[in-house]
Structures are given as C-alpha cells and as structure tokens.
CSV table of C-alpha atoms in Angstrom, one decimal:
chain,number,residue,atom,x,y,z
U,28,MET,CA,29.6,-1.6,-3.9
U,29,SER,CA,27.2,-3.5,-1.8
U,30,VAL,CA,23.5,-3.5,-2.6
U,31,ARG,CA,22.9,-2.0,0.8
U,32,ASP,CA,25.0,1.1,0.2
U,33,PRO,CA,23.0,4.3,-0.4
U,34,PRO,CA,22.7,4.9,-4.1
U,35,PRO,CA,25.2,7.2,-5.7
U,36,PRO,CA,24.1,10.6,-7.1
U,37,SER,CA,22.3,10.6,-10.4
U,38,MET,CA,23.3,14.1,-11.4
U,39,GLY,CA,25.5,14.3,-14.4
U,40,ARG,CA,25.8,13.1,-17.9
U,41,TRP,CA,24.9,9.5,-18.8
U,42,ARG,CA,25.3,7.5,-22.0
U,43,SER,CA,22.5,5.1,-22.4
U,44,GLN,CA,22.8,1.9,-24.5
U,45,ARG,CA,20.7,-1.2,-25.1
U,46,PRO,CA,21.7,-3.9,-24.5
U,47,PRO,CA,24.7,-3.6,-22.2
U,48,PRO,CA,28.1,-3.8,-23.9
U,49,PRO,CA,29.2,-7.4,-23.5
U,50,MET,CA,26.1,-8.9,-25.1
U,51,ALA,CA,26.5,-10.5,-28.5
U,52,PHE,CA,25.3,-8.7,-31.6
U,53,GLN,CA,24.9,-5.4,-30.0
U,54,GLN,CA,25.7,-3.7,-33.3
U,55,PHE,CA,22.3,-4.8,-34.5
U,56,GLU,CA,20.2,-3.0,-32.0
U,57,GLN,CA,22.4,-0.6,-30.1
U,58,VAL,CA,20.4,2.4,-29.2
U,59,LEU,CA,22.4,5.3,-27.8
U,60,SER,CA,21.2,8.3,-26.1
U,61,GLU,CA,22.8,10.8,-23.9
U,62,ILE,CA,21.0,11.9,-20.7
U,63,THR,CA,21.9,14.9,-18.7
U,64,ILE,CA,20.5,15.5,-15.2
U,65,THR,CA,21.1,19.0,-13.7
U,66,PRO,CA,19.9,20.2,-10.3
U,67,LEU,CA,17.8,23.3,-10.3
U,68,ALA,CA,17.6,25.9,-7.5
U,69,VAL,CA,14.2,27.0,-6.2
U,70,PRO,CA,13.4,29.4,-7.6
U,71,ALA,CA,15.4,28.5,-10.7
U,72,ALA,CA,18.0,30.9,-12.0
U,73,ASP,CA,16.9,30.5,-15.6
U,74,ALA,CA,13.5,32.0,-16.4
U,75,ALA,CA,12.5,29.1,-18.7
U,76,ASP,CA,13.4,26.6,-16.0
U,77,GLU,CA,11.5,28.5,-13.4
U,78,ALA,CA,8.4,28.7,-15.7
U,79,ASP,CA,8.4,25.0,-16.2
U,80,VAL,CA,8.8,24.3,-12.5
U,81,ALA,CA,6.1,26.7,-11.6
U,82,ALA,CA,3.7,25.3,-14.2
U,83,VAL,CA,4.0,21.7,-13.2
U,84,CYS,CA,3.9,22.5,-9.5
U,85,ALA,CA,0.8,24.5,-10.0
U,86,LEU,CA,-0.8,21.7,-12.0
U,87,TYR,CA,-0.3,19.2,-9.2
U,88,ASP,CA,-0.7,21.7,-6.3
U,89,VAL,CA,2.9,21.2,-5.0
U,90,ASP,CA,5.0,23.9,-3.4
U,91,ALA,CA,8.4,23.7,-5.2
U,92,ALA,CA,10.2,24.9,-2.0
U,93,SER,CA,9.1,21.7,-0.2
U,94,ALA,CA,10.3,19.3,-3.0
U,95,ALA,CA,13.1,16.9,-2.1
U,96,ALA,CA,14.7,17.6,-5.5
U,97,VAL,CA,14.1,19.6,-8.6
U,98,VAL,CA,16.1,18.7,-11.7
U,99,ARG,CA,16.1,19.2,-15.4
U,100,MET,CA,16.6,16.0,-17.4
U,101,SER,CA,17.4,16.3,-21.1
U,102,TRP,CA,18.1,13.5,-23.6
U,103,GLU,CA,19.2,13.1,-27.1
U,104,GLY,CA,19.1,9.8,-28.9
U,105,THR,CA,20.3,8.3,-32.1
U,106,SER,CA,19.5,4.9,-33.6
U,107,ASP,CA,22.0,2.8,-35.5
U,108,TRP,CA,19.3,1.8,-37.9
U,109,ASP,CA,18.6,5.3,-39.2
U,110,GLU,CA,21.2,7.9,-38.5
U,111,ASP,CA,18.7,10.6,-39.6
U,112,GLU,CA,16.3,9.6,-36.9
U,113,THR,CA,17.1,11.3,-33.6
U,114,SER,CA,14.9,11.9,-30.6
U,115,ALA,CA,15.5,14.7,-28.2
U,116,GLY,CA,13.6,16.1,-25.3
U,117,THR,CA,13.8,17.8,-22.0
U,118,THR,CA,11.6,17.8,-18.9
U,119,VAL,CA,11.6,19.2,-15.4
U,120,LEU,CA,11.3,16.6,-12.7
U,121,VAL,CA,10.0,17.5,-9.2
U,122,VAL,CA,10.6,14.8,-6.6
U,123,VAL,CA,8.1,15.1,-3.6
U,124,GLU,CA,8.4,12.9,-0.6
U,125,ASP,CA,5.2,11.7,1.2
U,126,GLU,CA,6.8,13.2,4.3
U,127,PRO,CA,10.3,14.5,4.9
U,128,GLY,CA,12.8,11.6,4.6
U,129,ALA,CA,10.1,9.2,3.4
U,130,ALA,CA,11.3,6.5,0.9
U,131,ALA,CA,8.2,7.1,-1.3
U,132,GLY,CA,6.3,9.9,-2.8
U,133,ARG,CA,5.3,11.5,-6.1
U,134,LEU,CA,7.3,12.5,-9.1
U,135,LEU,CA,6.0,15.3,-11.3
U,136,ARG,CA,7.1,15.5,-14.8
U,137,SER,CA,6.6,18.4,-17.1
U,138,VAL,CA,6.5,16.1,-20.1
U,139,GLY,CA,6.1,12.3,-20.0
U,140,TYR,CA,8.0,9.7,-21.8
U,141,THR,CA,5.2,8.0,-23.5
U,142,GLU,CA,2.8,10.9,-23.9
U,143,ALA,CA,3.8,14.5,-24.4
U,144,VAL,CA,1.7,15.7,-21.5
U,145,PRO,CA,2.6,16.4,-17.9
U,146,ALA,CA,2.5,13.4,-15.7
U,147,VAL,CA,2.6,12.4,-12.0
U,148,GLY,CA,4.0,9.1,-10.9
U,149,ARG,CA,4.5,7.3,-7.6
U,150,TRP,CA,8.1,6.5,-6.7
U,151,THR,CA,9.5,4.2,-4.1
U,152,MET,CA,13.2,3.8,-3.1
U,153,GLU,CA,13.6,0.1,-2.3
U,154,PRO,CA,15.9,-0.8,0.7
U,155,GLY,CA,18.3,-2.4,-1.8
U,156,GLY,CA,18.6,0.8,-3.7
U,157,ALA,CA,16.3,0.3,-6.6
U,158,PHE,CA,14.2,3.3,-7.5
U,159,VAL,CA,10.8,2.2,-8.8
U,160,LEU,CA,8.5,4.7,-10.5
U,161,VAL,CA,4.9,3.9,-11.6
U,162,THR,CA,3.3,6.5,-13.9
U,163,PRO,CA,-0.2,6.0,-15.0
U,164,TYR,CA,-1.2,7.5,-18.3
U,165,GLU,CA,-4.6,7.6,-19.9
U,166,THR,CA,-4.4,4.2,-21.6
U,167,ALA,CA,-1.3,2.6,-20.1
U,168,ALA,CA,1.1,2.7,-17.2
U,169,ALA,CA,4.9,3.0,-17.3
U,170,VAL,CA,6.9,1.1,-14.7
U,171,GLU,CA,10.5,2.0,-14.4
U,172,ARG,CA,13.1,0.3,-12.3
U,173,ILE,CA,16.5,2.0,-12.0
U,174,TRP,CA,19.4,0.8,-9.9
U,175,PHE,CA,23.1,1.3,-9.6
U,176,ALA,CA,25.3,-1.7,-10.5
U,177,THR,CA,28.4,0.4,-9.7
U,178,ARG,CA,28.8,4.1,-8.8
U,179,ASP,CA,29.0,4.9,-12.6
U,180,VAL,CA,26.7,2.3,-14.1
U,181,ARG,CA,22.9,2.5,-13.8
U,182,MET,CA,20.6,-0.2,-15.1
U,183,ARG,CA,17.0,0.5,-16.1
U,184,VAL,CA,14.1,-1.7,-17.1
U,185,SER,CA,11.1,0.2,-18.5
U,186,GLU,CA,7.8,-1.7,-18.8
U,187,ILE,CA,4.7,-0.4,-20.4
U,188,ARG,CA,1.7,-2.1,-18.9
U,189,THR,CA,-2.0,-1.9,-19.9
U,190,GLY,CA,-3.9,0.7,-17.9
U,191,GLY,CA,-5.4,-1.9,-15.6
U,192,GLY,CA,-1.9,-3.4,-15.0
U,193,ARG,CA,-2.9,-6.8,-16.2
U,194,GLY,CA,-0.8,-7.0,-19.3
U,195,VAL,CA,2.7,-6.0,-20.4
U,196,LEU,CA,2.8,-4.3,-23.8
U,197,THR,CA,6.6,-3.9,-24.0
U,198,ALA,CA,9.7,-3.9,-21.9
U,199,SER,CA,13.2,-2.8,-22.5
U,200,PHE,CA,16.5,-2.9,-20.7
U,201,SER,CA,19.2,-0.3,-20.9
U,202,THR,CA,22.5,0.4,-19.3
U,203,GLU,CA,23.5,4.0,-18.4
U,204,ILE,CA,27.1,4.7,-18.1
U,205,ARG,CA,28.3,7.9,-16.4
U,206,ARG,CA,30.3,10.2,-18.6
U,207,LEU,CA,33.3,11.3,-16.7
U,208,SER,CA,34.6,13.8,-19.3
Y,152,MET,CA,-1.6,-6.1,-10.4
Y,153,SER,CA,-0.2,-3.4,-8.2
Y,154,VAL,CA,3.5,-3.4,-7.4
Y,155,ARG,CA,2.4,-3.6,-3.8
Y,156,ASP,CA,0.5,-6.9,-4.2
Y,157,PRO,CA,2.4,-10.0,-2.8
Y,158,PRO,CA,4.2,-11.8,-5.6
Y,159,PRO,CA,2.4,-14.7,-7.2
Y,160,PRO,CA,3.8,-18.2,-6.8
Y,161,SER,CA,6.9,-19.1,-8.9
Y,162,MET,CA,6.1,-22.8,-9.0
Y,163,GLY,CA,5.4,-24.2,-12.4
Y,164,ARG,CA,6.8,-24.2,-15.9
Y,165,TRP,CA,8.2,-21.0,-17.4
Y,166,ARG,CA,9.3,-20.2,-20.9
Y,167,SER,CA,12.3,-17.8,-20.9
Y,168,GLN,CA,13.1,-15.5,-23.7
Y,169,ARG,CA,15.4,-12.6,-24.4
Y,170,PRO,CA,14.5,-10.0,-25.2
Y,171,PRO,CA,10.8,-9.7,-24.4
Y,172,PRO,CA,8.4,-10.4,-27.3
Y,173,PRO,CA,7.5,-6.9,-28.6
Y,174,MET,CA,11.1,-5.7,-29.1
Y,175,ALA,CA,12.3,-5.4,-32.7
Y,176,PHE,CA,14.6,-8.0,-34.2
Y,177,GLN,CA,14.0,-10.6,-31.6
Y,178,GLN,CA,14.7,-13.3,-34.2
Y,179,PHE,CA,18.3,-12.3,-34.2
Y,180,GLU,CA,19.0,-13.1,-30.6
Y,181,GLN,CA,16.1,-14.9,-29.0
Y,182,VAL,CA,17.3,-17.3,-26.4
Y,183,LEU,CA,14.7,-19.7,-25.2
Y,184,SER,CA,14.8,-21.9,-22.3
Y,185,GLU,CA,12.2,-23.7,-20.3
Y,186,ILE,CA,12.4,-23.5,-16.6
Y,187,THR,CA,10.5,-25.9,-14.3
Y,188,ILE,CA,10.2,-25.2,-10.6
Y,189,THR,CA,8.8,-28.0,-8.4
Y,190,PRO,CA,8.3,-27.9,-4.6
Y,191,LEU,CA,10.0,-30.7,-2.7
Y,192,ALA,CA,8.7,-32.2,0.5
Y,193,VAL,CA,11.1,-32.5,3.5
Y,194,PRO,CA,12.2,-35.3,3.4
Y,195,ALA,CA,11.8,-35.5,-0.4
Y,196,ALA,CA,9.9,-38.4,-1.8
Y,197,ASP,CA,12.5,-39.1,-4.4
Y,198,ALA,CA,15.8,-40.6,-3.2
Y,199,ALA,CA,17.9,-38.5,-5.6
Y,200,ASP,CA,16.1,-35.3,-4.6
Y,201,GLU,CA,16.6,-36.2,-0.9
Y,202,ALA,CA,20.3,-36.9,-1.5
Y,203,ASP,CA,20.8,-33.5,-3.2
Y,204,VAL,CA,18.9,-31.6,-0.4
Y,205,ALA,CA,20.8,-33.4,2.3
Y,206,ALA,CA,24.2,-32.8,0.7
Y,207,VAL,CA,23.7,-29.0,0.2
Y,208,CYS,CA,22.1,-28.6,3.7
Y,209,ALA,CA,25.1,-30.4,5.3
Y,210,LEU,CA,27.5,-28.3,3.3
Y,211,TYR,CA,26.1,-25.1,4.7
Y,212,ASP,CA,25.0,-26.4,8.1
Y,213,VAL,CA,21.2,-25.9,7.5
Y,214,ASP,CA,18.4,-28.0,8.8
Y,215,ALA,CA,16.2,-28.7,5.8
Y,216,ALA,CA,13.1,-28.9,8.0
Y,217,SER,CA,13.6,-25.3,9.0
Y,218,ALA,CA,13.8,-24.0,5.4
Y,219,ALA,CA,11.1,-21.7,4.1
Y,220,ALA,CA,11.1,-23.5,0.8
Y,221,VAL,CA,12.8,-26.4,-0.9
Y,222,VAL,CA,12.4,-26.7,-4.6
Y,223,ARG,CA,14.0,-28.4,-7.6
Y,224,MET,CA,14.6,-26.1,-10.5
Y,225,SER,CA,15.4,-27.5,-13.9
Y,226,TRP,CA,16.1,-25.8,-17.2
Y,227,GLU,CA,16.7,-26.7,-20.8
Y,228,GLY,CA,17.8,-24.1,-23.3
Y,229,THR,CA,18.1,-23.8,-27.0
Y,230,SER,CA,19.8,-21.1,-29.1
Y,231,ASP,CA,18.4,-19.9,-32.4
Y,232,TRP,CA,22.0,-19.6,-33.5
Y,233,ASP,CA,22.9,-23.2,-33.3
Y,234,GLU,CA,20.1,-25.7,-32.9
Y,235,ASP,CA,22.5,-28.4,-31.9
Y,236,GLU,CA,23.7,-26.3,-28.9
Y,237,THR,CA,21.5,-26.9,-26.0
Y,238,SER,CA,22.1,-26.4,-22.3
Y,239,ALA,CA,20.3,-28.2,-19.6
Y,240,GLY,CA,20.7,-28.4,-15.9
Y,241,THR,CA,19.0,-29.0,-12.6
Y,242,THR,CA,19.6,-27.8,-9.1
Y,243,VAL,CA,18.0,-28.0,-5.7
Y,244,LEU,CA,17.3,-24.6,-4.1
Y,245,VAL,CA,16.9,-24.3,-0.3
Y,246,VAL,CA,15.5,-21.0,0.8
Y,247,VAL,CA,16.4,-20.1,4.4
Y,248,GLU,CA,14.9,-17.0,6.2
Y,249,ASP,CA,17.1,-15.1,8.6
Y,250,GLU,CA,14.2,-15.6,11.1
Y,251,PRO,CA,10.7,-16.9,10.5
Y,252,GLY,CA,8.9,-14.5,8.3
Y,253,ALA,CA,11.9,-12.4,7.5
Y,254,ALA,CA,12.2,-10.8,4.1
Y,255,ALA,CA,15.9,-11.7,3.7
Y,256,GLY,CA,18.0,-14.8,4.2
Y,257,ARG,CA,20.2,-17.3,2.4
Y,258,LEU,CA,19.6,-19.3,-0.7
Y,259,LEU,CA,21.5,-22.6,-1.0
Y,260,ARG,CA,22.0,-24.0,-4.5
Y,261,SER,CA,23.3,-27.4,-5.1
Y,262,VAL,CA,24.8,-26.2,-8.4
Y,263,GLY,CA,25.4,-22.6,-9.3
Y,264,TYR,CA,24.7,-20.8,-12.6
Y,265,THR,CA,28.1,-19.5,-13.4
Y,266,GLU,CA,30.2,-22.2,-11.7
Y,267,ALA,CA,29.3,-25.9,-11.4
Y,268,VAL,CA,29.8,-25.9,-7.7
Y,269,PRO,CA,27.4,-25.5,-4.8
Y,270,ALA,CA,26.8,-21.9,-3.8
Y,271,VAL,CA,25.1,-19.8,-1.2
Y,272,GLY,CA,23.6,-16.4,-1.8
Y,273,ARG,CA,21.9,-13.7,0.2
Y,274,TRP,CA,18.4,-12.9,-0.9
Y,275,THR,CA,16.1,-10.0,-0.1
Y,276,MET,CA,12.4,-9.6,-0.9
Y,277,GLU,CA,12.0,-5.9,-1.6
Y,278,PRO,CA,8.7,-4.3,-0.4
Y,279,GLY,CA,7.7,-3.7,-4.0
Y,280,GLY,CA,8.0,-7.4,-4.7
Y,281,ALA,CA,11.4,-7.7,-6.4
Y,282,PHE,CA,13.5,-10.7,-5.3
Y,283,VAL,CA,17.2,-9.8,-5.2
Y,284,LEU,CA,19.8,-12.5,-4.9
Y,285,VAL,CA,23.5,-11.8,-4.5
Y,286,THR,CA,25.7,-14.9,-4.9
Y,287,PRO,CA,29.4,-14.5,-4.5
Y,288,TYR,CA,31.6,-16.9,-6.4
Y,289,GLU,CA,35.4,-17.3,-6.2
Y,290,THR,CA,36.2,-14.7,-8.8
Y,291,ALA,CA,32.9,-12.9,-9.5
Y,292,ALA,CA,29.4,-12.2,-8.0
Y,293,ALA,CA,26.1,-12.8,-9.6
Y,294,VAL,CA,23.3,-10.3,-8.8
Y,295,GLU,CA,19.8,-11.4,-10.0
Y,296,ARG,CA,16.6,-9.3,-9.8
Y,297,ILE,CA,13.4,-11.1,-10.4
Y,298,TRP,CA,10.0,-9.5,-10.3
Y,299,PHE,CA,6.5,-10.1,-11.5
Y,300,ALA,CA,5.1,-7.8,-14.2
Y,301,THR,CA,1.8,-9.7,-14.1
Y,302,ARG,CA,0.8,-12.9,-12.4
Y,303,ASP,CA,2.2,-14.9,-15.4
Y,304,VAL,CA,5.1,-12.8,-16.5
Y,305,ARG,CA,8.3,-12.6,-14.5
Y,306,MET,CA,11.2,-10.3,-15.5
Y,307,ARG,CA,14.8,-11.1,-14.6
Y,308,VAL,CA,18.0,-9.1,-14.9
Y,309,SER,CA,21.2,-11.0,-14.2
Y,310,GLU,CA,24.4,-9.1,-13.6
Y,311,ILE,CA,27.8,-10.6,-13.2
Y,312,ARG,CA,30.0,-8.3,-11.2
Y,313,THR,CA,33.7,-8.6,-10.5
Y,314,GLY,CA,34.4,-10.2,-7.1
Y,315,GLY,CA,34.9,-6.9,-5.4
Y,316,GLY,CA,31.6,-5.6,-6.9
Y,317,ARG,CA,33.3,-2.6,-8.5
Y,318,GLY,CA,32.8,-3.6,-12.1
Y,319,VAL,CA,30.0,-5.2,-14.2
Y,320,LEU,CA,31.3,-7.9,-16.5
Y,321,THR,CA,27.9,-8.6,-18.2
Y,322,ALA,CA,24.2,-8.1,-17.7
Y,323,SER,CA,21.2,-9.7,-19.4
Y,324,PHE,CA,17.5,-9.2,-19.4
Y,325,SER,CA,15.0,-11.9,-19.9
Y,326,THR,CA,11.3,-12.4,-19.7
Y,327,GLU,CA,9.7,-15.5,-18.3
Y,328,ILE,CA,6.2,-16.4,-19.3
Y,329,ARG,CA,4.3,-19.0,-17.3
Y,330,ARG,CA,3.3,-22.0,-19.3
Y,331,LEU,CA,-0.3,-22.6,-18.6
Y,332,SER,CA,-0.6,-25.9,-20.6
C-alpha cells in the first residue's frame, strides 16, 4: 500500500494494543481494547441510535441527512495490570464536511474521550492519508492522528495538549489491527 | 500552536525518549538518545562535511547548490537496559524539492537508519505540518512521520514495512524534546 492510496474503510472490529507487537517488553504495558465501528442509516433503524444522533445533531445545529458519515463506535478495554479494571463506552460520531467532498470539517461526538460530555472537533484528511482530529475541551485539547500502515493495521497517536495548545500533557501510541473473524 | 502554523525549525539539539514522559512505567523501557541537527553551507566549511555532501549528491545526481537544505544529523543513544550499550552515528541529509517551494521531494542520506548504506527517500510536508518520509531499502521500507506538538516537542513514529508495503514489521513512537541549554 502506498501512502498515496485512499485510506481503506474503518468500519469493522479492531483490536487495539499499545505498544505495537514487536516491541520488547510489551507484556509490561500492553493495553488491549476492542473497537467496533458500525455505520448507521439516517434515520437510524434502532430507536436508541436515532435518539443519540438526533441529540448531538441538535446540539451542534447539524442536519444528520447532510452528514458525510454517521457511525456508532463502541470500545471495551482491559488492562494487563488489573484484570478487574475494564473500561467500556459507546458514542455516536457524525462526520460533517465543510462542503461536499471537502477534506476537512467537523466531527460531532455524543460522548468525548477525555470528558463525558458531547464534543465537536475539527478533522482534516491529509493528502498522505492521515486523519487528524483536534477536539477542544474546556481545559485541554485532544489531538489524534490516525493512519493506515496496511489495509488492516491502523496506527494512532493521541496527544492531550493544554487548552492553549502550548504544552503536551500526555501522548500515547497504539496500533489497531482489524479483526477478520 | 495550531496545527496549521508552519512547523518550527528542526535545527538544534534534541533529546529523544520513548515513550513520552507522562506514560506509566517509563523506567522499564526508556530509550534516550541525543540528536543534533546542524545546517551546512554549500560548499561546507569543513572538508569532511563537504566530502560527504559531494559523495551523496554525486550518487543521486543532485546539485548540492539547488538543495532546499543540507544538514548534518548526529545521534548518540544509551539504553537503560545496558549502560555499556551505546549507539552513535552521523549522516548528511540533503533535502531536494521537486520544484522550488514544493511540499514534496527527495531526501538523500549519506547513511541510512536501518542499513549502513546511502539511501534516498521521498518526503512530503503535509498541510497540517507532519513531515512524512518513505525510504525504500533492499528488503524493507522505512516510513517516518514527524510532527511538532509544540515549538519544542517533536513526535516521531517510525514504521518498518516489508518491501512491498503490505506488512508492518515494527513500529515505534518517540518524543523529541528540544534542548534549550
């Protein structure tokens, strides 16, 4: 796969790990989660899905019918450090293009990663195929970069920056491998 | 710093670590190296520098005077696992634009990272400020993404892909912090 090919589809089930498999000592810090991304129709067939889509679209004054994509993303995580500690969540994502076909726009999220409130971020699809999402929160900003290394391997670096963007509070790297079964 | 600002200069001394500071358990796998990037004049003032520039430019049929940048990059690394194990190296980098002002081109390297031979890669400066470099080697390809999180913090993900680009052999994430003293 060349870096100039269009990115493969993100729909499906993904296994997320940190760091990527070949690195030494992964057993000490491997974090696994499973991510499932499912496209939603507009209006959504399921009443709960439709309620979430309608709520977040109303909050940000977006017509769901004009969105480039509407998906539900769910995740469930486990930590090797504490098997009792799991995290799980689900969110509706609405991808809005600045204009039809634009490589940038807004991404509405019914629940944010770092704060359990709805959020809106700016996304850009870089020519090389990296998806960059900047989401400002009240006291910080999340910057995520996601790109495909192969059709079935996505890489993600998530940074949390201070609200003004002048400092980096934390950053993490994970690899997401498509589950084919 | 917005992701749309032009990237800050890379010249200077950088301290590289993996993973970035706030991650847990960094003491188990912190890899530190110091990277120094120094601009070279064309022709270079130092005879050894000039010989390296001339050799790599001749190999790839490039006129050094037309290069967008010529630098020497040196690194010295230590591992927390084995204090006796250090790695050090130095290389001349010649950045060539496809045409003046272009956001893509070739990067000549007098010595490569993964193989101790000269190498030429394709670079792209993404609109969001990420520098993406793809360097094919005989049996593999290195893909590096470097971007500034702040003026003084660079992030780097290095992937080694199989020659055909269909598999990822390894990937690593490091943070580079500018040394201000």
